[in-house]
Coordinates of C-alpha atoms in Angstrom, one line a residue:
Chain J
X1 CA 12.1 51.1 22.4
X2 CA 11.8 53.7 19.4
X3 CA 14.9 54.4 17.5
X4 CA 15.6 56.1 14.4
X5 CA 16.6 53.3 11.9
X6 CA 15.8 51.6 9.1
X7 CA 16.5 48.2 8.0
X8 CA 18.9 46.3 10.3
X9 CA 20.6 44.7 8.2
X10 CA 21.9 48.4 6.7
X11 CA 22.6 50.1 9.8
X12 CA 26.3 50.6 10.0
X13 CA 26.9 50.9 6.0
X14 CA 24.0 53.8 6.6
X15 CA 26.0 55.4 9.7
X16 CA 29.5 55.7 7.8
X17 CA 27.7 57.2 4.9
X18 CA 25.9 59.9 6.8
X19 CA 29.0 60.1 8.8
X20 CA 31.1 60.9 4.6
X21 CA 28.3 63.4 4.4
X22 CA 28.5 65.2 8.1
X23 CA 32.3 65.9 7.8
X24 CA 31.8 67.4 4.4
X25 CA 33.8 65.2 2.2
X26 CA 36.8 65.2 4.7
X27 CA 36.2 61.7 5.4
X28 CA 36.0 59.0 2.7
X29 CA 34.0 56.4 2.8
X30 CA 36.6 53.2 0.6
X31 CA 34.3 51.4 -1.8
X32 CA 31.0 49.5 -0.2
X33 CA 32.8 49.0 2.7
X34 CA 32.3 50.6 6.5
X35 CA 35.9 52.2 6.9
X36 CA 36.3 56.1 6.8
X37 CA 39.8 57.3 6.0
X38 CA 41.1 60.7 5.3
X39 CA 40.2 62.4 2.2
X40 CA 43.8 64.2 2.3
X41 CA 46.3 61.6 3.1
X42 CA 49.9 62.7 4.2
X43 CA 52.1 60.4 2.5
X44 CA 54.9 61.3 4.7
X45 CA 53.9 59.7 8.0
X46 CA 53.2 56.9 9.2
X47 CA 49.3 55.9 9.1
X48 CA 47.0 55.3 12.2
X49 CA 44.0 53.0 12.1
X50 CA 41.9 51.7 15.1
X51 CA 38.3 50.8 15.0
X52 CA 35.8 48.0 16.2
X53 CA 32.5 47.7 16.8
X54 CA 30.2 50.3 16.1
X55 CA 28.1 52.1 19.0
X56 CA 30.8 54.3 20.5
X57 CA 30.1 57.1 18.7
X58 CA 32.2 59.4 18.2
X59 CA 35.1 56.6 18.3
X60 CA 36.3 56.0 16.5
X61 CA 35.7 57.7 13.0
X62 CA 34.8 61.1 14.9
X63 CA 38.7 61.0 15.3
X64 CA 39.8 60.5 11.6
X65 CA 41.5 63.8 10.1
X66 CA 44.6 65.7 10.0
X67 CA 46.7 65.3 13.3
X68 CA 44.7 62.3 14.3
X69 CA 43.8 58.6 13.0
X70 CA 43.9 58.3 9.5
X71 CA 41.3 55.4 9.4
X72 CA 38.4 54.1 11.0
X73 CA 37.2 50.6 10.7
X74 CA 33.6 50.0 11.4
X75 CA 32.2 46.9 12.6
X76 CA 28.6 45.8 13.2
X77 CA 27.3 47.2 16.9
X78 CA 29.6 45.8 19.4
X79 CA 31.7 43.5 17.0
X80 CA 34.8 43.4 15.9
X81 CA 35.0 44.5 11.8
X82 CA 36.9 40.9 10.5
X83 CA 40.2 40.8 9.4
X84 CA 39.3 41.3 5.7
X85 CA 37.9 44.8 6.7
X86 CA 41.0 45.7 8.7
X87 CA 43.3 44.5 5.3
X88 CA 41.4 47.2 3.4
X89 CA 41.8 50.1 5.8
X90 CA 45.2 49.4 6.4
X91 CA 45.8 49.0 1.8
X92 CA 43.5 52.2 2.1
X93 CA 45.8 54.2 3.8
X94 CA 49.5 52.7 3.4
X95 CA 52.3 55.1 2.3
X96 CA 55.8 53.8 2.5
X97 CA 55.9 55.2 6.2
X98 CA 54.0 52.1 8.0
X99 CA 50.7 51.5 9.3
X100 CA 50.3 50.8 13.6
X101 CA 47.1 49.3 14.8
X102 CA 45.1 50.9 17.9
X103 CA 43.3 48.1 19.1
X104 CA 41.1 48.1 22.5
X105 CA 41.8 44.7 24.5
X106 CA 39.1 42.1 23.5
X107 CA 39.5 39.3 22.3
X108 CA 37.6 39.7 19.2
X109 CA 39.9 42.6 18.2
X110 CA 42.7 41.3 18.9
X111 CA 42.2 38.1 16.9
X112 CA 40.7 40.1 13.5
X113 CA 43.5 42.6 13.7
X114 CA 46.3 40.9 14.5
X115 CA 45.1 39.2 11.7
X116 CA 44.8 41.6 9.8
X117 CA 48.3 42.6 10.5
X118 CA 50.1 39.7 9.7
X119 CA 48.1 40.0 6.2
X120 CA 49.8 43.4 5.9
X121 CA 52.8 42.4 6.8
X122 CA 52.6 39.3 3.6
X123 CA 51.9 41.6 1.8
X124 CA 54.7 44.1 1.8
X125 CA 52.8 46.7 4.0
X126 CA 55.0 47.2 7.4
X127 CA 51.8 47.2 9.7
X128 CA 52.1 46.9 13.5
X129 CA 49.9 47.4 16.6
X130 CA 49.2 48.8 20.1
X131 CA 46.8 47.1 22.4
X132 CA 45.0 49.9 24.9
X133 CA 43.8 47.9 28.2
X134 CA 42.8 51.0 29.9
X135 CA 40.0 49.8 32.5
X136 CA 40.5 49.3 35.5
X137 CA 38.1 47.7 36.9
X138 CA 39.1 43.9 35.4
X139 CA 41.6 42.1 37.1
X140 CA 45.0 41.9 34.9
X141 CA 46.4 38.5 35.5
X142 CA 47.7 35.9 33.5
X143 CA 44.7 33.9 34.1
X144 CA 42.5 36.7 32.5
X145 CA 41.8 37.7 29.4
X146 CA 43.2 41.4 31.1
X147 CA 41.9 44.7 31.0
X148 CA 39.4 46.2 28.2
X149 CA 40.0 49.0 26.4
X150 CA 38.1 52.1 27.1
X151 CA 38.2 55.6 26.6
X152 CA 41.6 56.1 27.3
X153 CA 42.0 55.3 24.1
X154 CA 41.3 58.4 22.5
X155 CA 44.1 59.9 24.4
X156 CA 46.2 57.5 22.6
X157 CA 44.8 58.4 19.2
X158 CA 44.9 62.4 20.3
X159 CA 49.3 61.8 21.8
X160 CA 50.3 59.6 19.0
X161 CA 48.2 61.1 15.9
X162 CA 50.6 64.6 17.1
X163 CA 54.0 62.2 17.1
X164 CA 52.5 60.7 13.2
X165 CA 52.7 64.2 12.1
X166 CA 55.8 65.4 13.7
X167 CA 57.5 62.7 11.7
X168 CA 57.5 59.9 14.4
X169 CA 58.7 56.5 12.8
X170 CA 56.6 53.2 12.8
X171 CA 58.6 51.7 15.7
X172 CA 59.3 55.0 17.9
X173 CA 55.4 54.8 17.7
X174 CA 55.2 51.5 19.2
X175 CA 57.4 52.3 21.9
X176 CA 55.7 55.6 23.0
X177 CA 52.4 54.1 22.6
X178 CA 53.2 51.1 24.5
X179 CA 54.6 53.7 27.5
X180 CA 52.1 55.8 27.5
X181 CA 49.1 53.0 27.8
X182 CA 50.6 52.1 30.7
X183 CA 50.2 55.7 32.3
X184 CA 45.8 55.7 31.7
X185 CA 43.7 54.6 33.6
X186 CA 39.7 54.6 33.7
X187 CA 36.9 53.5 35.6
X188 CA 32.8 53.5 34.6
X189 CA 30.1 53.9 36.0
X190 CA 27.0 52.5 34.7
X191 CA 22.9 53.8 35.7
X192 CA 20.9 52.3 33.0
X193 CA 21.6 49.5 30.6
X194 CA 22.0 50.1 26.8
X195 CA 19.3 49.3 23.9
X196 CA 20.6 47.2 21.2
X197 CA 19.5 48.4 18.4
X198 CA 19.6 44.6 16.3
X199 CA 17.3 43.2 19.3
X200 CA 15.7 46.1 20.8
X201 CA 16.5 44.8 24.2
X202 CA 18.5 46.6 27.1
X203 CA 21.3 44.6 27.5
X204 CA 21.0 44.3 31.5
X205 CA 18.5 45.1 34.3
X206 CA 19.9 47.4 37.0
X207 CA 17.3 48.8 39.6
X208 CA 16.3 51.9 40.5
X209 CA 18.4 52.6 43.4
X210 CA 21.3 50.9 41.9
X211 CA 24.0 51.1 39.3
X212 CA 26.8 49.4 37.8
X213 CA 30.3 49.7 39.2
X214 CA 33.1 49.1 36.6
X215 CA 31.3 48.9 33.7
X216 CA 32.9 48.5 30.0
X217 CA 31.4 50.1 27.0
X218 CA 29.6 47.1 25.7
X219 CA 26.3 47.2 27.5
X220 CA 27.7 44.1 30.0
X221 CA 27.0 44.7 33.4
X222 CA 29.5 46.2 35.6
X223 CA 31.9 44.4 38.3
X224 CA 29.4 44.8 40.9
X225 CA 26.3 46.6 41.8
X226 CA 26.2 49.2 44.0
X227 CA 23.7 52.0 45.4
X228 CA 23.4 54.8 43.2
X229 CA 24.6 57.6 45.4
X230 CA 25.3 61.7 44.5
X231 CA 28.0 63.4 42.2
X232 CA 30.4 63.8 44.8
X233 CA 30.6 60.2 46.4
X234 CA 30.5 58.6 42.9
X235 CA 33.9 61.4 42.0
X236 CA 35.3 59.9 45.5
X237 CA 35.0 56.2 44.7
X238 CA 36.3 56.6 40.9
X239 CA 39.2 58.6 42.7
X240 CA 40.0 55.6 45.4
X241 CA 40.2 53.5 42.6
X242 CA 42.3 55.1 40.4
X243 CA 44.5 56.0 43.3
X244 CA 44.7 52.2 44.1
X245 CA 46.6 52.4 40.7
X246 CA 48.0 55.7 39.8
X247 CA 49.1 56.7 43.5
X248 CA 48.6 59.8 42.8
X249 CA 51.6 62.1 43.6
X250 CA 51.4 65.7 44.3
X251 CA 54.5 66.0 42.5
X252 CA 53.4 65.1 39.1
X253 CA 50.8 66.8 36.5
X254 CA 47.5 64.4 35.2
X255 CA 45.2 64.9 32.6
X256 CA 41.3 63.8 32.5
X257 CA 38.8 62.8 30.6
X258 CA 35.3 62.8 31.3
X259 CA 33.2 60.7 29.1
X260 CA 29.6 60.2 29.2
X261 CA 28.0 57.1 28.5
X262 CA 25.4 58.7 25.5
X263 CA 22.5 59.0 27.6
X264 CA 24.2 61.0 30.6
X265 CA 23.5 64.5 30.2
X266 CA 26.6 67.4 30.0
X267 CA 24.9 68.9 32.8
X268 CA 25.7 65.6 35.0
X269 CA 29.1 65.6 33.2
X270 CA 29.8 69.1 34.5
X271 CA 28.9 68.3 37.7
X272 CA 30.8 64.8 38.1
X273 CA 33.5 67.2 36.4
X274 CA 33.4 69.7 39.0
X275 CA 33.0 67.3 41.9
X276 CA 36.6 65.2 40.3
X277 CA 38.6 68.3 40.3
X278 CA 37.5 69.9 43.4
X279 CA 38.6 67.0 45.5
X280 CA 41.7 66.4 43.7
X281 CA 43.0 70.2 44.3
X282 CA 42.1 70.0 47.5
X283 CA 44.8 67.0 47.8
X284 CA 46.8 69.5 46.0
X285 CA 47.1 66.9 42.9
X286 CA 47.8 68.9 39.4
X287 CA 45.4 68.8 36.9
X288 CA 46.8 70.7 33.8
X289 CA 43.7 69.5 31.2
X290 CA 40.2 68.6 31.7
X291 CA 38.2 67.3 28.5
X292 CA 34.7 66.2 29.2
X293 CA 31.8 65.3 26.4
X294 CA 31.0 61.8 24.9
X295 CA 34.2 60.8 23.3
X296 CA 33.4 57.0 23.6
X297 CA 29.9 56.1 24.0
X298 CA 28.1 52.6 24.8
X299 CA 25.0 53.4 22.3
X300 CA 22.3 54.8 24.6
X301 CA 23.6 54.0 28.4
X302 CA 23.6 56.0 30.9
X303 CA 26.7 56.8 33.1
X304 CA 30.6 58.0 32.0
X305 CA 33.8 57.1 32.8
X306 CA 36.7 59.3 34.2
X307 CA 39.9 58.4 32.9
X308 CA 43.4 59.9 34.2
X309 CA 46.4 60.4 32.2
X310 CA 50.1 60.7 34.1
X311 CA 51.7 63.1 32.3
X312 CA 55.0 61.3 31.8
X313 CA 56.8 63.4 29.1
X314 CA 56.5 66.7 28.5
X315 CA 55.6 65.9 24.6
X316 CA 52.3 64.7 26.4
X317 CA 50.7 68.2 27.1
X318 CA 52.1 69.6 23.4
X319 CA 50.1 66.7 22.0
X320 CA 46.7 66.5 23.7
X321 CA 46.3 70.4 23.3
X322 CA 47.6 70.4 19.6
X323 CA 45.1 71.4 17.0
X324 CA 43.5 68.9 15.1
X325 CA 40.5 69.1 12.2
X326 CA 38.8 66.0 13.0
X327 CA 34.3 65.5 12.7
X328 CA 33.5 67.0 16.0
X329 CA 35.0 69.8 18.2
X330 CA 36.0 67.3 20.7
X331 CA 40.0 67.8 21.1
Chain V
X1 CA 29.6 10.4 -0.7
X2 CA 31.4 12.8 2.0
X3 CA 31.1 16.2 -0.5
X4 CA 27.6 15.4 -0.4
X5 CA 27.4 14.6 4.0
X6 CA 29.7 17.9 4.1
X7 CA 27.6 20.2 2.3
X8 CA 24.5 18.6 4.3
X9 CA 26.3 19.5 7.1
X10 CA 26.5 23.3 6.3
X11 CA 22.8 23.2 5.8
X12 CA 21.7 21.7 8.7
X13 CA 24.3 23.8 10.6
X14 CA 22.3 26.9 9.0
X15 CA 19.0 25.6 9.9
X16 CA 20.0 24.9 13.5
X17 CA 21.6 28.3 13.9
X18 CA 18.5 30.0 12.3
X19 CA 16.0 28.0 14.7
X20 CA 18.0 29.3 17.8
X21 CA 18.4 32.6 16.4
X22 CA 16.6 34.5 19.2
X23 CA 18.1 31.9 22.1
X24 CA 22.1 32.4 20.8
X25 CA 21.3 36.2 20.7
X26 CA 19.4 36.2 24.3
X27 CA 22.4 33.7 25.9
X28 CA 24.9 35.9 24.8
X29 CA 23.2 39.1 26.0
X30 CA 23.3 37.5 29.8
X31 CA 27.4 37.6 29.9
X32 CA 28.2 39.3 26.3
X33 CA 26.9 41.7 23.7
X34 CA 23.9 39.4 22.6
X35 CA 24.7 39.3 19.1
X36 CA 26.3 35.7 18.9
X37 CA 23.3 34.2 16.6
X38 CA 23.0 37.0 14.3
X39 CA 26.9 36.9 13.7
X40 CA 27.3 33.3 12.8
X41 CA 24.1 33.5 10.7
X42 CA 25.5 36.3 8.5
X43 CA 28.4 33.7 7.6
X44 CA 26.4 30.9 7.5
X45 CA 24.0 32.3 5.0
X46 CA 27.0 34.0 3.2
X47 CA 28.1 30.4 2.6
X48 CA 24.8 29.2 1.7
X49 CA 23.8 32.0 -0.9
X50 CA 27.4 32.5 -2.6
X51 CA 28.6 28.6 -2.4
X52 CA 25.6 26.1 -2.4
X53 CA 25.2 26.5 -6.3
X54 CA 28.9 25.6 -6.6
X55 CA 29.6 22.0 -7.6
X56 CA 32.6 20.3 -5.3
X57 CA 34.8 18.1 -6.0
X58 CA 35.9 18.0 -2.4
X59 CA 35.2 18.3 1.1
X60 CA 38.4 20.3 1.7
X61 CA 37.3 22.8 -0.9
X62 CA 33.9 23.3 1.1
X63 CA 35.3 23.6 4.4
X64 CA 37.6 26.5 3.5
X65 CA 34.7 27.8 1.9
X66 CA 33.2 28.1 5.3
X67 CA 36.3 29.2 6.8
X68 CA 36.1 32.3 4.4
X69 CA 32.4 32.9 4.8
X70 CA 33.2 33.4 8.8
X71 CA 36.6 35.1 8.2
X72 CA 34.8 37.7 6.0
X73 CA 31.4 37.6 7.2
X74 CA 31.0 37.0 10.5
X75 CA 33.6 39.2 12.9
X76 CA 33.6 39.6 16.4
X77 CA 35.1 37.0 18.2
X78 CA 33.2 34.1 16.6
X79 CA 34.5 35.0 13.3
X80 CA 38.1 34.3 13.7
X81 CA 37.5 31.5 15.6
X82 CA 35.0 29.5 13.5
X83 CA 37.1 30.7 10.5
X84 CA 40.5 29.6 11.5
X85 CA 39.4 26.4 12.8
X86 CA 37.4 25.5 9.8
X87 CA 40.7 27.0 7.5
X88 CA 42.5 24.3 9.8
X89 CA 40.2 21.9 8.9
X90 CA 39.7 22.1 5.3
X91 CA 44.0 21.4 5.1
X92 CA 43.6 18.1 7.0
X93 CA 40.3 17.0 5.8
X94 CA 40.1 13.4 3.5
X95 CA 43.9 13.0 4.9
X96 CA 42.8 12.3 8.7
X97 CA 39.5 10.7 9.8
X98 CA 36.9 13.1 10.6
X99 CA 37.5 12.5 14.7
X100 CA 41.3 13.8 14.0
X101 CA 39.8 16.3 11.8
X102 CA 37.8 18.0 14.7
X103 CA 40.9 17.8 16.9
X104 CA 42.4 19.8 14.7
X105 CA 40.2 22.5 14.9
X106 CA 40.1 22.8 18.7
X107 CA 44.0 22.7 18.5
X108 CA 43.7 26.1 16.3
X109 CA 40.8 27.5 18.6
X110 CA 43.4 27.0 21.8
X111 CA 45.9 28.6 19.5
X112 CA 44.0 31.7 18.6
X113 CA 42.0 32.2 21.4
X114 CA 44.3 31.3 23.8
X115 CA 42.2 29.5 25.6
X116 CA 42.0 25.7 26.8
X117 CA 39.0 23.4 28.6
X118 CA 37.2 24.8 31.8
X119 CA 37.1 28.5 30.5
X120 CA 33.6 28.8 29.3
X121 CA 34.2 28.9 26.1
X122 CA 33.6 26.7 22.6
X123 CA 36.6 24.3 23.7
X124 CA 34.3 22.9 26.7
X125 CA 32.2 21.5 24.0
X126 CA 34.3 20.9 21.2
X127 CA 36.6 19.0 23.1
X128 CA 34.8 16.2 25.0
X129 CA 32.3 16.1 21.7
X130 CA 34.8 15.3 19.9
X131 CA 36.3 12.7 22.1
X132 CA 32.9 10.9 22.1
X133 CA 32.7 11.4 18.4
X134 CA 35.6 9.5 18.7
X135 CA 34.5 6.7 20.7
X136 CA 31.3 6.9 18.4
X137 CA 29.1 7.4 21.5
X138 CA 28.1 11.2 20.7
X139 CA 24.6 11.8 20.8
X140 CA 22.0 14.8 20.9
X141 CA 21.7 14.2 24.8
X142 CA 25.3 14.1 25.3
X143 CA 25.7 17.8 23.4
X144 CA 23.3 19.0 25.7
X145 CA 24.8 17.9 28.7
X146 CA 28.1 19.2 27.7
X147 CA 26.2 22.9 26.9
X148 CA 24.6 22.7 30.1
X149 CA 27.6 22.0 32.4
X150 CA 29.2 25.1 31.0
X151 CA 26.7 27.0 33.3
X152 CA 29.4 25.9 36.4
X153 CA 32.3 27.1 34.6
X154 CA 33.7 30.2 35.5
X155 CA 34.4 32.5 32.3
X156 CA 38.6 33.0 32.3
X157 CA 38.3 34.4 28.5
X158 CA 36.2 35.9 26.3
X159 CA 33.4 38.9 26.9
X160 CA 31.8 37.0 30.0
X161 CA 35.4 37.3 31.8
X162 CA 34.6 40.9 32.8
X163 CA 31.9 39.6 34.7
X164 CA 33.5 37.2 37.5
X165 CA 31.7 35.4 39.2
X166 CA 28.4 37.0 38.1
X167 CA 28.9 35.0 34.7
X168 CA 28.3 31.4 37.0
X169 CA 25.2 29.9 36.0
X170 CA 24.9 31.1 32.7
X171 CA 25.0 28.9 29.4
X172 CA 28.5 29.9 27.2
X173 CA 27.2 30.9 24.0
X174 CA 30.0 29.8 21.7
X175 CA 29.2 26.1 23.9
X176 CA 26.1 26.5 22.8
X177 CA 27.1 27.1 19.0
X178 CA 29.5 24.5 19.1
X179 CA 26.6 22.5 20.1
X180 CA 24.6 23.0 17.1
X181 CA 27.8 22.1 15.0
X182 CA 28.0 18.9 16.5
X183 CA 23.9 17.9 16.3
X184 CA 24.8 19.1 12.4
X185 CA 27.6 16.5 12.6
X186 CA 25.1 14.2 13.7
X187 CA 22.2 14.4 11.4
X188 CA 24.5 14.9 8.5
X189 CA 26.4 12.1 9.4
X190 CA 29.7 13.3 8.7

């Protein structure tokens, strides 16, 4: 597999500084280490950090600037950062307002930042979290570890990084953020494995014919195989599903979020696009925002997940189409 | 003298990890992210190039050592878990016998990870290791039986959860780890 690195051993403290460099000095890059804050803190809100491995570029750094996250912690590919790196970002960013967490449900995460947290918390900084568990294609029981984090969670950077700056407090953030997790859902598809780029190996063998039903961002293999099949039948079964959860009501107003893999082209993303909403309005089921592009990628897979948002509160719709000034022109 | 059998321990623990290198990373690319070697290597030779000049006075200084090593270095899940248990450790160590020591760190793993035995994860070898540390009849056959019987276990927690049933017949990475901590136990003689 060719790829464009250099030493291994440097790849992510090489990524966050090209990253500084591509947003033009609007994202900082604190000391030696891989976490990207805002060059032009607002010391009148409350901070948001998330963060976790690296590979899901854009996520989460891409989302770091005025309206959004305030900090982005950057692990190695597909590892948590530990709970030394989350300290810093969270010291890095901490005004008198608070700092809350946006962690994605594994259990590496939720170990170094919860650790991370109680540091904080020691050490005078009020510092809480949110735990996004998004995907639904692992069971949520008591006798799992429960859902993953997907990319839902940029929806939950976009609605609460708006609240931050309207002057929400550290606990009314909590409480929103908490709801509103519980109103996104996603499901993933995935066609071809990722590369890793410390081994060079794709991290699973699917065949030609098949792909990857309910796959997470992390190069594992999905839930189960199935046949790969066209646009439309692949927009009907992510609908089932997510109607197994949403029950979706003609009554109410969703949002979506289309997000491709890294390898899967727009073209396919349009079209998968196109195919969701058609069948949806034909069920007369109101879709009041569509945003498709790679928001939260799995290195170099193919496939993307669709994601729907209930649109519980009216603040919702205010929030996603807000403007923000964040790396790319994503939201 | 046991700062010299700990810090032999950490050596060997290196070595072992550095030999399996490619296996820990391969095992953990079949039900995880395949990075599980690489990660405890980057702690393990944190430890080594930072501490090993250091002169101890005691084993609990070493062990916390370790236990910041992993905490800093290391990250994903491993990190925490290796680091918390050895943090754990290093406050019991030289007060309890080395068998209580070890059960001490499986109580923090459960803690942390929230896990328990028959999960697939570190605790199905940690545990009944340490219980024939214990009884003094651990051996280097018994570790590997205990890693290979991890291929039956269905993953409840960690990565390989996501999987299901797909995860059956698979070698646990962090059983495999644990493993190599114990045949470090071993051939230190700790």
């Amino acid at each position: 597999m060719k790829q464009i690195i250099n030493d291994k051993v440097d790849l992510i403290q090489e990524m966050t500084q090209g990253i500084e460099f591509a947003s033009n000095f609007k994202l900082k890059k604190v000391n030696q280490s891989n976490i990207l804050i805002t060059a032009k803190p607002n010391p009148t809100k409350v901070s948001l950090i998330s963060g976790g491995g690296s590979g899901h570029e854009p996520s989460h750094a891409g989302f770091v600037g005025d309206g959004m996250l305030d900090g982005a912690v950057c692990g190695e590919v597909f590892s948590s950062p530990t709970p030394f790196d989350v300290f810093e970002a969270i010291k890095s960013v901490n005004n008198t307002q608070g700092v809350l967490l946006i962690v994605k449900n594994y259990s590496g995460d939720i170990m170094n930042f919860t650790m991370a947290c109680d540091m904080a918390n020691e050490a005078g900084i009020k510092t809480d979290y949110i735990v996004v568990d998004d995907d639904i294609a692992v069971k949520d029981s008591l006798y799992t570890q429960g859902r993953r984090g997907i990319a839902g969670t940029v929806l939950v950077h976009k609605v609460l990084g708006y609240l931050a700056k309207q002057g929400s407090s550290l606990a009314e953030l909590k409480e929103f953020g908490t709801k509103l997790i519980k109103h996104i859902k996603t499901i993933g598809i995935g066609l071809h494995a990722c590369t890793l780029p410390t081994t060079g190996k794709a991290s699973f063998e699917v065949k030609d014919d098949e792909i990857e039903f309910g796959c997470g961002i992390h190069g594992e293999p999905g839930v189960k195989v199935e046949k790969h099949v066209s646009a439309k039948e692949y927009a009907q079964k992510m609908l089932a599903s997510l109607d197994a959860e949403l029950k979706f009501d003609t009554k109410k107003e969703y949002i979506l979020l289309i997000n491709g893999f890294g390898r899967t082209t727009l073209l396919e993303q349009y079209i998968f696009t196109n195919a969701v909403v058609s069948q949806l309005s034909a069920k007369k089921i109101k879709i009041v925002q569509v945003k498709v592009g790679n928001y939260m990628t799995s290195l170099d897979m193919s496939g993307l997940s669709l994601t729907v948002l209930e649109v519980f509160d009216k603040q919702i719709m205010t929030a996603i189409t807000s403007s923000v000034d964040i790396l790319g022109n994503l939201f | 003298m046991s700062v010299t059998k700990t810090l032999d321990f950490s050596k060997c623990f290196y070595e072992l990890v550095q030999q399996n290198l490619e296996l820990l990373n391969d095992l953990d690319n079949a039900i995880g992210d395949g990075d599980h070697g690489s990660n405890l290597l980057k702690g393990l030779e944190y430890f080594k190039v930072t501490h090993q000049t250091k002169s101890y006075t005691s084993e609990a200084e070493i062990w916390k050592d370790l236990a910041m090593s992993f905490l800093a270095k290391v990250g994903g899940a491993s990190g925490p878990l290796y680091g918390s248990a050895f943090l754990a450790m290093a406050k019991v160590v030289g007060v309890q016998n080395f068998g209580e020591v070890l059960v001490t760190g499986s109580n923090q793993i459960k803690v942390l990870g929230k896990s328990d035995l028959n999960q697939k994860t570190m605790l199905d070898v940690w545990i009944p290791a340490t219980s024939l540390y214990q009884a003094q009849k651990l051996t280097v056959a018994k570790i590997d039986e205990l890693v290979e019987k991890t291929k039956l276990i269905p993953a409840i927690k960690g990565r390989a959860s996501y999987l299901g049933e797909r995860a059956l017949g698979h070698i646990d990475p962090g059983s495999y780890s644990t493993g190599l901590m114990f045949k470090a136990i071993l051939q230190a003689g700790l």
